[in-house]
Amino acid sequence: MASKVIHALYTDDDVLMDAVKQVRGEHYHIEEIYTPFPVHGLDKAMGLAPTRLAITSFMYGCVGLTVAITMMNFIMIEDWPQNIGGKPSFSYIENMPAFVPIMFELTVFFAAHLMVITFYMRSKLWPFKEAENPDVRTTDDHFLMEIDASHKDVDEMTSFLSNTGAVEIKVIDKQEDNH
């Protein structure tokens, strides 16, 4: 199923920010914004919810810490206790200071690696995925705002967007990806 979107190109990030505020003020739905560099405050201007990736990172770190404690207790205390330098390994608590670096490293390892996987899954960045950049100028010096126009008056939206400072406006029939 195809839907209509409007691509409005801007040449300045400050003009883009003002345009985003005006478009949101008119209650038009912004699908996506493509920029050549991160624009500070754009997520807030678009009304995007704060990310919850930090919460998942903490949970992944807790999983790593749990794996480290369980692994060290089993390997060094239960399965194969060793007398190293006259210090017997009869309990986990007695040897915990020696285990702190391992606990730290596995916490960081799990948090970092699982966060990368989570980020790629959340962003739908699969291996060999085709780029979804609608205009190659957005990788150099232009900013593109993609606005849903399937249930709106396209001529009215086009004239409104030209008043916001857009240097180029295109109406596109976009194919929806149902994968």
Backbone as JSON Lines, residues from 0, in Angstrom:
{"i":0,"aa":"M","n":[0.84,-1.17,0.0],"ca":[0.0,0.0,0.0],"c":[0.89,1.24,0.0]}
{"i":1,"aa":"A","n":[0.55,2.19,-0.85],"ca":[1.34,3.41,-0.98],"c":[0.71,4.53,-0.17]}
{"i":2,"aa":"S","n":[1.57,5.37,0.37],"ca":[1.1,6.55,1.09],"c":[1.87,7.75,0.58]}
{"i":3,"aa":"K","n":[1.27,8.91,0.67],"ca":[1.93,10.12,0.2],"c":[2.71,10.76,1.34]}
{"i":4,"aa":"V","n":[3.93,11.16,1.01],"ca":[4.75,11.91,1.93],"c":[5.29,13.13,1.2]}
{"i":5,"aa":"I","n":[5.58,14.14,1.97],"ca":[6.18,15.35,1.42],"c":[7.6,15.45,1.94]}
{"i":6,"aa":"H","n":[8.54,15.66,1.02],"ca":[9.94,15.88,1.38],"c":[10.23,17.36,1.26]}
{"i":7,"aa":"A","n":[10.54,17.98,2.39],"ca":[10.9,19.4,2.4],"c":[12.38,19.51,2.74]}
{"i":8,"aa":"L","n":[13.15,20.15,1.86],"ca":[14.59,20.31,2.05],"c":[14.9,21.69,2.61]}
{"i":9,"aa":"Y","n":[15.81,21.71,3.58],"ca":[16.26,22.94,4.21],"c":[17.79,23.0,4.12]}
{"i":10,"aa":"T","n":[18.33,24.21,4.13],"ca":[19.78,24.37,4.03],"c":[20.43,24.81,5.33]}
{"i":11,"aa":"D","n":[19.65,25.1,6.36],"ca":[20.19,25.58,7.63],"c":[19.5,24.85,8.78]}
{"i":12,"aa":"D","n":[20.27,24.47,9.8],"ca":[19.68,23.74,10.92],"c":[18.77,24.61,11.78]}
{"i":13,"aa":"D","n":[19.07,25.91,11.89],"ca":[18.19,26.79,12.66],"c":[16.84,26.97,11.97]}
{"i":14,"aa":"V","n":[16.86,27.07,10.65],"ca":[15.61,27.17,9.88],"c":[14.82,25.87,10.03]}
{"i":15,"aa":"L","n":[15.53,24.74,10.02],"ca":[14.89,23.44,10.2],"c":[14.21,23.36,11.56]}
{"i":16,"aa":"M","n":[14.89,23.8,12.62],"ca":[14.3,23.76,13.97],"c":[13.03,24.59,14.04]}
{"i":17,"aa":"D","n":[13.06,25.79,13.46],"ca":[11.86,26.64,13.45],"c":[10.75,25.97,12.64]}
{"i":18,"aa":"A","n":[11.11,25.34,11.52],"ca":[10.12,24.67,10.68],"c":[9.48,23.49,11.42]}
{"i":19,"aa":"V","n":[10.29,22.74,12.15],"ca":[9.76,21.6,12.91],"c":[8.74,22.08,13.94]}
{"i":20,"aa":"K","n":[9.06,23.17,14.62],"ca":[8.12,23.72,15.61],"c":[6.83,24.19,14.96]}
{"i":21,"aa":"Q","n":[6.94,24.81,13.78],"ca":[5.74,25.27,13.07],"c":[4.9,24.09,12.57]}
{"i":22,"aa":"V","n":[5.56,23.07,12.04],"ca":[4.85,21.89,11.52],"c":[4.15,21.17,12.66]}
{"i":23,"aa":"R","n":[4.83,21.03,13.79],"ca":[4.18,20.4,14.95],"c":[3.04,21.25,15.48]}
{"i":24,"aa":"G","n":[3.19,22.58,15.36],"ca":[2.11,23.48,15.79],"c":[0.86,23.33,14.95]}
{"i":25,"aa":"E","n":[1.03,22.96,13.69],"ca":[-0.11,22.72,12.79],"c":[-0.63,21.28,12.88]}
{"i":26,"aa":"H","n":[-0.02,20.48,13.75],"ca":[-0.41,19.09,14.01],"c":[-0.24,18.18,12.8]}
{"i":27,"aa":"Y","n":[0.79,18.47,12.0],"ca":[1.17,17.54,10.94],"c":[2.12,16.5,11.53]}
{"i":28,"aa":"H","n":[2.07,15.3,10.99],"ca":[2.9,14.2,11.52],"c":[4.22,14.15,10.76]}
{"i":29,"aa":"I","n":[5.32,14.35,11.46],"ca":[6.66,14.25,10.88],"c":[7.09,12.79,10.96]}
{"i":30,"aa":"E","n":[7.29,12.18,9.79],"ca":[7.72,10.78,9.74],"c":[9.18,10.65,10.17]}
{"i":31,"aa":"E","n":[10.06,11.45,9.56],"ca":[11.49,11.33,9.81],"c":[12.17,12.61,9.38]}
{"i":32,"aa":"I","n":[13.34,12.88,9.99],"ca":[14.17,14.0,9.58],"c":[15.58,13.46,9.32]}
{"i":33,"aa":"Y","n":[16.11,13.76,8.16],"ca":[17.45,13.33,7.77],"c":[18.38,14.53,7.81]}
{"i":34,"aa":"T","n":[19.49,14.4,8.56],"ca":[20.42,15.51,8.73],"c":[21.84,15.02,8.48]}
{"i":35,"aa":"P","n":[22.73,15.91,8.01],"ca":[24.12,15.51,7.79],"c":[24.93,15.41,9.08]}
{"i":36,"aa":"F","n":[24.43,15.99,10.16],"ca":[25.09,15.93,11.47],"c":[24.01,16.02,12.54]}
{"i":37,"aa":"P","n":[24.3,15.58,13.76],"ca":[23.29,15.66,14.82],"c":[22.92,17.11,15.13]}
{"i":38,"aa":"V","n":[21.64,17.37,15.22],"ca":[21.14,18.71,15.53],"c":[20.65,18.69,16.98]}
{"i":39,"aa":"H","n":[21.3,19.5,17.81],"ca":[20.98,19.55,19.24],"c":[19.55,20.06,19.44]}
{"i":40,"aa":"G","n":[18.76,19.31,20.19],"ca":[17.39,19.72,20.52],"c":[16.35,19.29,19.51]}
{"i":41,"aa":"L","n":[16.76,18.62,18.44],"ca":[15.8,18.22,17.41],"c":[14.83,17.17,17.93]}
{"i":42,"aa":"D","n":[15.31,16.23,18.73],"ca":[14.43,15.19,19.27],"c":[13.35,15.8,20.17]}
{"i":43,"aa":"K","n":[13.72,16.8,20.94],"ca":[12.74,17.47,21.81],"c":[11.74,18.26,20.98]}
{"i":44,"aa":"A","n":[12.23,18.94,19.93],"ca":[11.34,19.72,19.07],"c":[10.36,18.82,18.32]}
{"i":45,"aa":"M","n":[10.8,17.6,17.99],"ca":[9.93,16.65,17.29],"c":[8.94,15.99,18.25]}
{"i":46,"aa":"G","n":[9.17,16.1,19.55],"ca":[8.28,15.49,20.53],"c":[8.56,14.01,20.74]}
{"i":47,"aa":"L","n":[9.79,13.58,20.48],"ca":[10.14,12.18,20.67],"c":[10.32,11.88,22.16]}
{"i":48,"aa":"A","n":[9.93,10.7,22.54],"ca":[10.07,10.28,23.94],"c":[11.54,10.01,24.25]}
{"i":49,"aa":"P","n":[11.96,10.23,25.5],"ca":[13.36,9.93,25.85],"c":[13.65,8.43,25.68]}
{"i":50,"aa":"T","n":[14.89,8.13,25.38],"ca":[15.28,6.75,25.15],"c":[15.33,5.96,26.46]}
{"i":51,"aa":"R","n":[15.04,4.67,26.33],"ca":[15.11,3.78,27.48],"c":[16.29,2.82,27.37]}
{"i":52,"aa":"L","n":[17.23,3.14,26.5],"ca":[18.38,2.26,26.31],"c":[19.26,2.21,27.55]}
{"i":53,"aa":"A","n":[19.31,3.28,28.32],"ca":[20.14,3.27,29.54],"c":[19.6,2.25,30.55]}
{"i":54,"aa":"I","n":[18.29,2.09,30.62],"ca":[17.7,1.11,31.53],"c":[18.1,-0.3,31.1]}
{"i":55,"aa":"T","n":[18.05,-0.57,29.8],"ca":[18.45,-1.89,29.34],"c":[19.94,-2.11,29.56]}
{"i":56,"aa":"S","n":[20.74,-1.07,29.43],"ca":[22.17,-1.2,29.69],"c":[22.42,-1.6,31.14]}
{"i":57,"aa":"F","n":[21.71,-0.98,32.07],"ca":[21.85,-1.34,33.48],"c":[21.44,-2.8,33.71]}
{"i":58,"aa":"M","n":[20.34,-3.22,33.1],"ca":[19.9,-4.6,33.27],"c":[20.92,-5.58,32.68]}
{"i":59,"aa":"Y","n":[21.51,-5.23,31.52],"ca":[22.53,-6.1,30.94],"c":[23.76,-6.16,31.83]}
{"i":60,"aa":"G","n":[24.12,-5.05,32.45],"ca":[25.24,-5.05,33.4],"c":[24.95,-5.94,34.59]}
{"i":61,"aa":"C","n":[23.72,-5.91,35.09],"ca":[23.34,-6.79,36.21],"c":[23.42,-8.26,35.79]}
{"i":62,"aa":"V","n":[23.03,-8.56,34.56],"ca":[23.15,-9.94,34.06],"c":[24.62,-10.34,34.01]}
{"i":63,"aa":"G","n":[25.49,-9.45,33.53],"ca":[26.92,-9.74,33.48],"c":[27.51,-9.96,34.86]}
{"i":64,"aa":"L","n":[27.1,-9.14,35.84],"ca":[27.58,-9.31,37.21],"c":[27.12,-10.65,37.78]}
{"i":65,"aa":"T","n":[25.88,-11.02,37.52],"ca":[25.35,-12.3,38.0],"c":[26.11,-13.47,37.37]}
{"i":66,"aa":"V","n":[26.36,-13.38,36.08],"ca":[27.12,-14.45,35.41],"c":[28.53,-14.54,35.99]}
{"i":67,"aa":"A","n":[29.16,-13.39,36.25],"ca":[30.52,-13.38,36.8],"c":[30.55,-14.03,38.19]}
{"i":68,"aa":"I","n":[29.63,-13.66,39.05],"ca":[29.6,-14.21,40.41],"c":[29.32,-15.7,40.37]}
{"i":69,"aa":"T","n":[28.35,-16.11,39.57],"ca":[28.01,-17.53,39.47],"c":[29.18,-18.33,38.9]}
{"i":70,"aa":"M","n":[29.79,-17.79,37.86],"ca":[30.9,-18.49,37.22],"c":[32.09,-18.64,38.17]}
{"i":71,"aa":"M","n":[32.47,-17.56,38.84],"ca":[33.63,-17.62,39.74],"c":[33.36,-18.52,40.93]}
{"i":72,"aa":"N","n":[32.16,-18.47,41.47],"ca":[31.82,-19.33,42.61],"c":[31.9,-20.79,42.2]}
{"i":73,"aa":"F","n":[31.37,-21.11,41.04],"ca":[31.39,-22.5,40.6],"c":[32.81,-22.96,40.27]}
{"i":74,"aa":"I","n":[33.53,-22.17,39.47],"ca":[34.85,-22.6,39.0],"c":[35.87,-22.62,40.14]}
{"i":75,"aa":"M","n":[35.95,-21.55,40.91],"ca":[37.03,-21.4,41.89],"c":[36.71,-21.95,43.28]}
{"i":76,"aa":"I","n":[35.45,-22.13,43.63],"ca":[35.09,-22.57,44.98],"c":[34.54,-23.99,44.97]}
{"i":77,"aa":"E","n":[33.53,-24.24,44.12],"ca":[32.86,-25.54,44.17],"c":[33.54,-26.62,43.32]}
{"i":78,"aa":"D","n":[33.83,-26.3,42.06],"ca":[34.31,-27.33,41.15],"c":[35.79,-27.67,41.34]}
{"i":79,"aa":"W","n":[36.66,-26.69,41.4],"ca":[38.09,-26.96,41.45],"c":[38.77,-25.97,42.38]}
{"i":80,"aa":"P","n":[38.55,-26.06,43.7],"ca":[39.22,-25.14,44.63],"c":[40.72,-25.4,44.67]}
{"i":81,"aa":"Q","n":[41.49,-24.33,44.67],"ca":[42.94,-24.46,44.65],"c":[43.56,-23.66,45.78]}
{"i":82,"aa":"N","n":[44.66,-24.16,46.29],"ca":[45.42,-23.46,47.31],"c":[46.49,-22.66,46.57]}
{"i":83,"aa":"I","n":[46.26,-21.37,46.39],"ca":[47.16,-20.52,45.61],"c":[47.91,-19.63,46.58]}
{"i":84,"aa":"G","n":[49.21,-19.8,46.68],"ca":[50.04,-18.96,47.55],"c":[49.7,-19.12,49.02]}
{"i":85,"aa":"G","n":[49.26,-20.27,49.43],"ca":[48.93,-20.51,50.83],"c":[47.57,-19.97,51.22]}
{"i":86,"aa":"K","n":[46.79,-19.53,50.26],"ca":[45.46,-18.99,50.54],"c":[44.41,-19.95,49.98]}
{"i":87,"aa":"P","n":[43.83,-20.76,50.81],"ca":[42.85,-21.73,50.31],"c":[41.55,-21.04,49.91]}
{"i":88,"aa":"S","n":[40.87,-21.64,48.95],"ca":[39.61,-21.1,48.45],"c":[38.46,-21.92,49.02]}
{"i":89,"aa":"F","n":[38.11,-21.65,50.27],"ca":[37.03,-22.41,50.89],"c":[35.7,-21.67,50.84]}
{"i":90,"aa":"S","n":[35.71,-20.36,50.64],"ca":[34.45,-19.61,50.55],"c":[34.61,-18.46,49.57]}
{"i":91,"aa":"Y","n":[33.5,-18.08,49.0],"ca":[33.5,-17.0,48.01],"c":[33.83,-15.66,48.67]}
{"i":92,"aa":"I","n":[33.29,-15.42,49.87],"ca":[33.48,-14.14,50.56],"c":[34.95,-13.89,50.88]}
{"i":93,"aa":"E","n":[35.68,-14.93,51.3],"ca":[37.1,-14.77,51.61],"c":[37.92,-14.34,50.4]}
{"i":94,"aa":"N","n":[37.51,-14.78,49.22],"ca":[38.28,-14.53,48.01],"c":[37.68,-13.42,47.13]}
{"i":95,"aa":"M","n":[36.64,-12.77,47.6],"ca":[35.97,-11.77,46.76],"c":[36.88,-10.62,46.33]}
{"i":96,"aa":"P","n":[37.8,-10.1,47.14],"ca":[38.67,-9.03,46.64],"c":[39.46,-9.42,45.38]}
{"i":97,"aa":"A","n":[39.84,-10.67,45.27],"ca":[40.55,-11.11,44.07],"c":[39.62,-11.23,42.87]}
{"i":98,"aa":"F","n":[38.31,-11.34,43.12],"ca":[37.35,-11.52,42.04],"c":[36.79,-10.2,41.5]}
{"i":99,"aa":"V","n":[37.05,-9.08,42.18],"ca":[36.47,-7.79,41.78],"c":[36.82,-7.41,40.34]}
{"i":100,"aa":"P","n":[38.06,-7.55,39.88],"ca":[38.34,-7.19,38.48],"c":[37.54,-8.03,37.48]}
{"i":101,"aa":"I","n":[37.36,-9.3,37.78],"ca":[36.59,-10.17,36.88],"c":[35.13,-9.74,36.87]}
{"i":102,"aa":"M","n":[34.59,-9.42,38.04],"ca":[33.2,-8.96,38.12],"c":[33.01,-7.68,37.31]}
{"i":103,"aa":"F","n":[33.95,-6.74,37.46],"ca":[33.86,-5.48,36.73],"c":[33.93,-5.71,35.23]}
{"i":104,"aa":"E","n":[34.89,-6.5,34.8],"ca":[35.07,-6.71,33.36],"c":[33.88,-7.42,32.73]}
{"i":105,"aa":"L","n":[33.33,-8.42,33.38],"ca":[32.17,-9.1,32.8],"c":[30.92,-8.22,32.82]}
{"i":106,"aa":"T","n":[30.79,-7.36,33.82],"ca":[29.67,-6.41,33.84],"c":[29.75,-5.48,32.63]}
{"i":107,"aa":"V","n":[30.92,-4.93,32.39],"ca":[31.11,-4.03,31.25],"c":[30.97,-4.79,29.93]}
{"i":108,"aa":"F","n":[31.52,-5.99,29.86],"ca":[31.44,-6.8,28.65],"c":[29.99,-7.07,28.25]}
{"i":109,"aa":"F","n":[29.19,-7.54,29.2],"ca":[27.8,-7.85,28.9],"c":[27.02,-6.58,28.54]}
{"i":110,"aa":"A","n":[27.2,-5.52,29.3],"ca":[26.47,-4.28,29.02],"c":[26.83,-3.75,27.64]}
{"i":111,"aa":"A","n":[28.1,-3.71,27.3],"ca":[28.51,-3.14,26.01],"c":[28.04,-3.99,24.84]}
{"i":112,"aa":"H","n":[28.29,-5.27,24.89],"ca":[27.95,-6.1,23.74],"c":[26.44,-6.25,23.55]}
{"i":113,"aa":"L","n":[25.72,-6.44,24.62],"ca":[24.27,-6.57,24.49],"c":[23.61,-5.24,24.11]}
{"i":114,"aa":"M","n":[24.22,-4.11,24.51],"ca":[23.68,-2.81,24.09],"c":[23.85,-2.59,22.59]}
{"i":115,"aa":"V","n":[24.97,-3.01,22.05],"ca":[25.17,-2.88,20.6],"c":[24.12,-3.71,19.86]}
{"i":116,"aa":"I","n":[23.91,-4.94,20.31],"ca":[22.91,-5.79,19.67],"c":[21.52,-5.18,19.81]}
{"i":117,"aa":"T","n":[21.18,-4.67,20.99],"ca":[19.88,-4.04,21.2],"c":[19.7,-2.81,20.33]}
{"i":118,"aa":"F","n":[20.74,-1.99,20.23],"ca":[20.66,-0.79,19.4],"c":[20.4,-1.16,17.94]}
{"i":119,"aa":"Y","n":[21.13,-2.14,17.42],"ca":[20.93,-2.54,16.03],"c":[19.54,-3.13,15.81]}
{"i":120,"aa":"M","n":[19.05,-3.92,16.75],"ca":[17.71,-4.49,16.6],"c":[16.64,-3.4,16.68]}
{"i":121,"aa":"R","n":[16.8,-2.47,17.61],"ca":[15.81,-1.39,17.78],"c":[15.81,-0.45,16.58]}
{"i":122,"aa":"S","n":[16.98,-0.24,15.99],"ca":[17.09,0.65,14.84],"c":[16.83,-0.08,13.52]}
{"i":123,"aa":"K","n":[16.6,-1.38,13.6],"ca":[16.37,-2.22,12.42],"c":[17.53,-2.12,11.44]}
{"i":124,"aa":"L","n":[18.75,-2.17,11.97],"ca":[19.96,-2.16,11.16],"c":[20.49,-3.58,11.05]}
{"i":125,"aa":"W","n":[19.92,-4.33,10.13],"ca":[20.32,-5.71,9.94],"c":[21.54,-5.75,9.02]}
{"i":126,"aa":"P","n":[22.29,-6.83,9.06],"ca":[23.4,-6.96,8.12],"c":[22.88,-6.92,6.67]}
{"i":127,"aa":"F","n":[23.6,-6.25,5.81],"ca":[23.29,-6.12,4.39],"c":[22.0,-5.35,4.12]}
{"i":128,"aa":"K","n":[21.58,-4.52,5.06],"ca":[20.37,-3.72,4.87],"c":[20.68,-2.57,3.92]}
{"i":129,"aa":"E","n":[19.76,-2.31,3.02],"ca":[19.91,-1.2,2.08],"c":[19.71,0.12,2.81]}
{"i":130,"aa":"A","n":[20.42,1.15,2.38],"ca":[20.28,2.48,2.98],"c":[18.91,3.05,2.63]}
{"i":131,"aa":"E","n":[18.33,3.8,3.56],"ca":[17.01,4.37,3.36],"c":[17.07,5.89,3.24]}
{"i":132,"aa":"N","n":[18.15,6.41,2.73],"ca":[18.3,7.85,2.6],"c":[17.57,8.32,1.35]}
{"i":133,"aa":"P","n":[16.53,9.15,1.47],"ca":[15.75,9.55,0.3],"c":[16.44,10.57,-0.6]}
{"i":134,"aa":"D","n":[17.44,11.28,-0.09],"ca":[18.13,12.3,-0.89],"c":[19.59,12.32,-0.46]}
{"i":135,"aa":"V","n":[20.5,12.14,-1.4],"ca":[21.92,12.05,-1.05],"c":[22.48,13.38,-0.54]}
{"i":136,"aa":"R","n":[21.81,14.47,-0.79],"ca":[22.3,15.77,-0.3],"c":[22.22,15.87,1.22]}
{"i":137,"aa":"T","n":[21.44,15.01,1.85],"ca":[21.34,15.05,3.32],"c":[22.59,14.5,3.99]}
{"i":138,"aa":"T","n":[23.47,13.88,3.24],"ca":[24.74,13.43,3.81],"c":[25.81,14.5,3.68]}
{"i":139,"aa":"D","n":[25.5,15.6,3.01],"ca":[26.49,16.65,2.77],"c":[26.11,17.95,3.47]}
{"i":140,"aa":"D","n":[25.04,18.62,3.01],"ca":[24.76,19.95,3.55],"c":[23.27,20.31,3.59]}
{"i":141,"aa":"H","n":[22.36,19.37,3.34],"ca":[20.93,19.66,3.36],"c":[20.24,18.87,4.47]}
{"i":142,"aa":"F","n":[19.09,19.36,4.86],"ca":[18.27,18.73,5.89],"c":[16.92,18.41,5.26]}
{"i":143,"aa":"L","n":[16.43,17.2,5.44],"ca":[15.18,16.78,4.82],"c":[14.17,16.41,5.89]}
{"i":144,"aa":"M","n":[12.99,16.99,5.8],"ca":[11.89,16.65,6.7],"c":[10.85,15.88,5.89]}
{"i":145,"aa":"E","n":[10.51,14.68,6.36],"ca":[9.54,13.84,5.69],"c":[8.23,13.9,6.48]}
{"i":146,"aa":"I","n":[7.17,14.39,5.83],"ca":[5.89,14.62,6.51],"c":[4.82,13.77,5.85]}
{"i":147,"aa":"D","n":[4.01,13.11,6.67],"ca":[2.91,12.29,6.18],"c":[1.84,13.2,5.57]}
{"i":148,"aa":"A","n":[1.46,12.9,4.33],"ca":[0.45,13.71,3.64],"c":[-0.66,12.85,3.07]}
{"i":149,"aa":"S","n":[-0.85,11.66,3.6],"ca":[-1.83,10.74,3.02],"c":[-3.28,11.16,3.28]}
{"i":150,"aa":"H","n":[-3.54,11.87,4.36],"ca":[-4.92,12.24,4.7],"c":[-5.09,13.76,4.77]}
{"i":151,"aa":"K","n":[-4.2,14.52,4.13],"ca":[-4.24,15.97,4.22],"c":[-4.31,16.58,2.82]}
{"i":152,"aa":"D","n":[-4.59,17.86,2.77],"ca":[-4.58,18.62,1.52],"c":[-3.12,18.92,1.16]}
{"i":153,"aa":"V","n":[-2.64,18.3,0.08],"ca":[-1.23,18.38,-0.28],"c":[-0.85,19.81,-0.7]}
{"i":154,"aa":"D","n":[-1.72,20.49,-1.45],"ca":[-1.4,21.86,-1.9],"c":[-1.28,22.81,-0.71]}
{"i":155,"aa":"E","n":[-2.16,22.66,0.26],"ca":[-2.1,23.5,1.46],"c":[-0.82,23.24,2.25]}
{"i":156,"aa":"M","n":[-0.45,21.96,2.38],"ca":[0.77,21.62,3.1],"c":[2.01,22.12,2.37]}
{"i":157,"aa":"T","n":[2.01,22.04,1.04],"ca":[3.15,22.5,0.25],"c":[3.35,24.0,0.41]}
{"i":158,"aa":"S","n":[2.27,24.77,0.35],"ca":[2.41,26.22,0.52],"c":[2.83,26.56,1.95]}
{"i":159,"aa":"F","n":[2.32,25.8,2.93],"ca":[2.72,26.03,4.32],"c":[4.22,25.76,4.5]}
{"i":160,"aa":"L","n":[4.71,24.67,3.93],"ca":[6.12,24.32,4.06],"c":[7.03,25.3,3.34]}
{"i":161,"aa":"S","n":[6.58,25.86,2.23],"ca":[7.41,26.87,1.55],"c":[7.52,28.13,2.4]}
{"i":162,"aa":"N","n":[6.51,28.41,3.21],"ca":[6.57,29.56,4.11],"c":[7.47,29.31,5.32]}
{"i":163,"aa":"T","n":[7.79,28.04,5.59],"ca":[8.68,27.74,6.73],"c":[10.15,27.85,6.36]}
{"i":164,"aa":"G","n":[10.45,28.08,5.08],"ca":[11.84,28.25,4.67],"c":[12.4,27.09,3.87]}
{"i":165,"aa":"A","n":[11.55,26.18,3.42],"ca":[12.02,25.05,2.62],"c":[12.49,25.53,1.26]}
{"i":166,"aa":"V","n":[13.64,25.04,0.83],"ca":[14.19,25.44,-0.47],"c":[13.68,24.54,-1.59]}
{"i":167,"aa":"E","n":[13.23,23.36,-1.25],"ca":[12.71,22.42,-2.25],"c":[11.66,21.54,-1.59]}
{"i":168,"aa":"I","n":[10.54,21.31,-2.28],"ca":[9.46,20.49,-1.75],"c":[9.04,19.49,-2.83]}
{"i":169,"aa":"K","n":[8.97,18.22,-2.44],"ca":[8.56,17.16,-3.36],"c":[7.45,16.34,-2.71]}
{"i":170,"aa":"V","n":[6.47,15.92,-3.51],"ca":[5.43,15.0,-3.05],"c":[5.8,13.63,-3.61]}
{"i":171,"aa":"I","n":[5.91,12.64,-2.71],"ca":[6.39,11.31,-3.06],"c":[5.32,10.28,-2.68]}
{"i":172,"aa":"D","n":[5.13,9.29,-3.58],"ca":[4.33,8.12,-3.22],"c":[5.29,7.1,-2.64]}
{"i":173,"aa":"K","n":[5.15,6.84,-1.36],"ca":[6.1,5.97,-0.65],"c":[5.47,4.6,-0.49]}
{"i":174,"aa":"Q","n":[6.24,3.58,-0.81],"ca":[5.79,2.19,-0.61],"c":[6.09,1.79,0.83]}
{"i":175,"aa":"E","n":[5.1,1.27,1.51],"ca":[5.3,0.84,2.89],"c":[5.95,-0.53,2.9]}
{"i":176,"aa":"D","n":[6.91,-0.72,3.8],"ca":[7.61,-1.98,3.95],"c":[6.92,-2.79,5.04]}
{"i":177,"aa":"N","n":[6.35,-3.93,4.66],"ca":[5.61,-4.75,5.63],"c":[6.42,-5.93,6.14]}
{"i":178,"aa":"H","n":[7.75,-5.8,6.16],"ca":[8.6,-6.91,6.63],"c":[8.83,-6.8,8.08]}
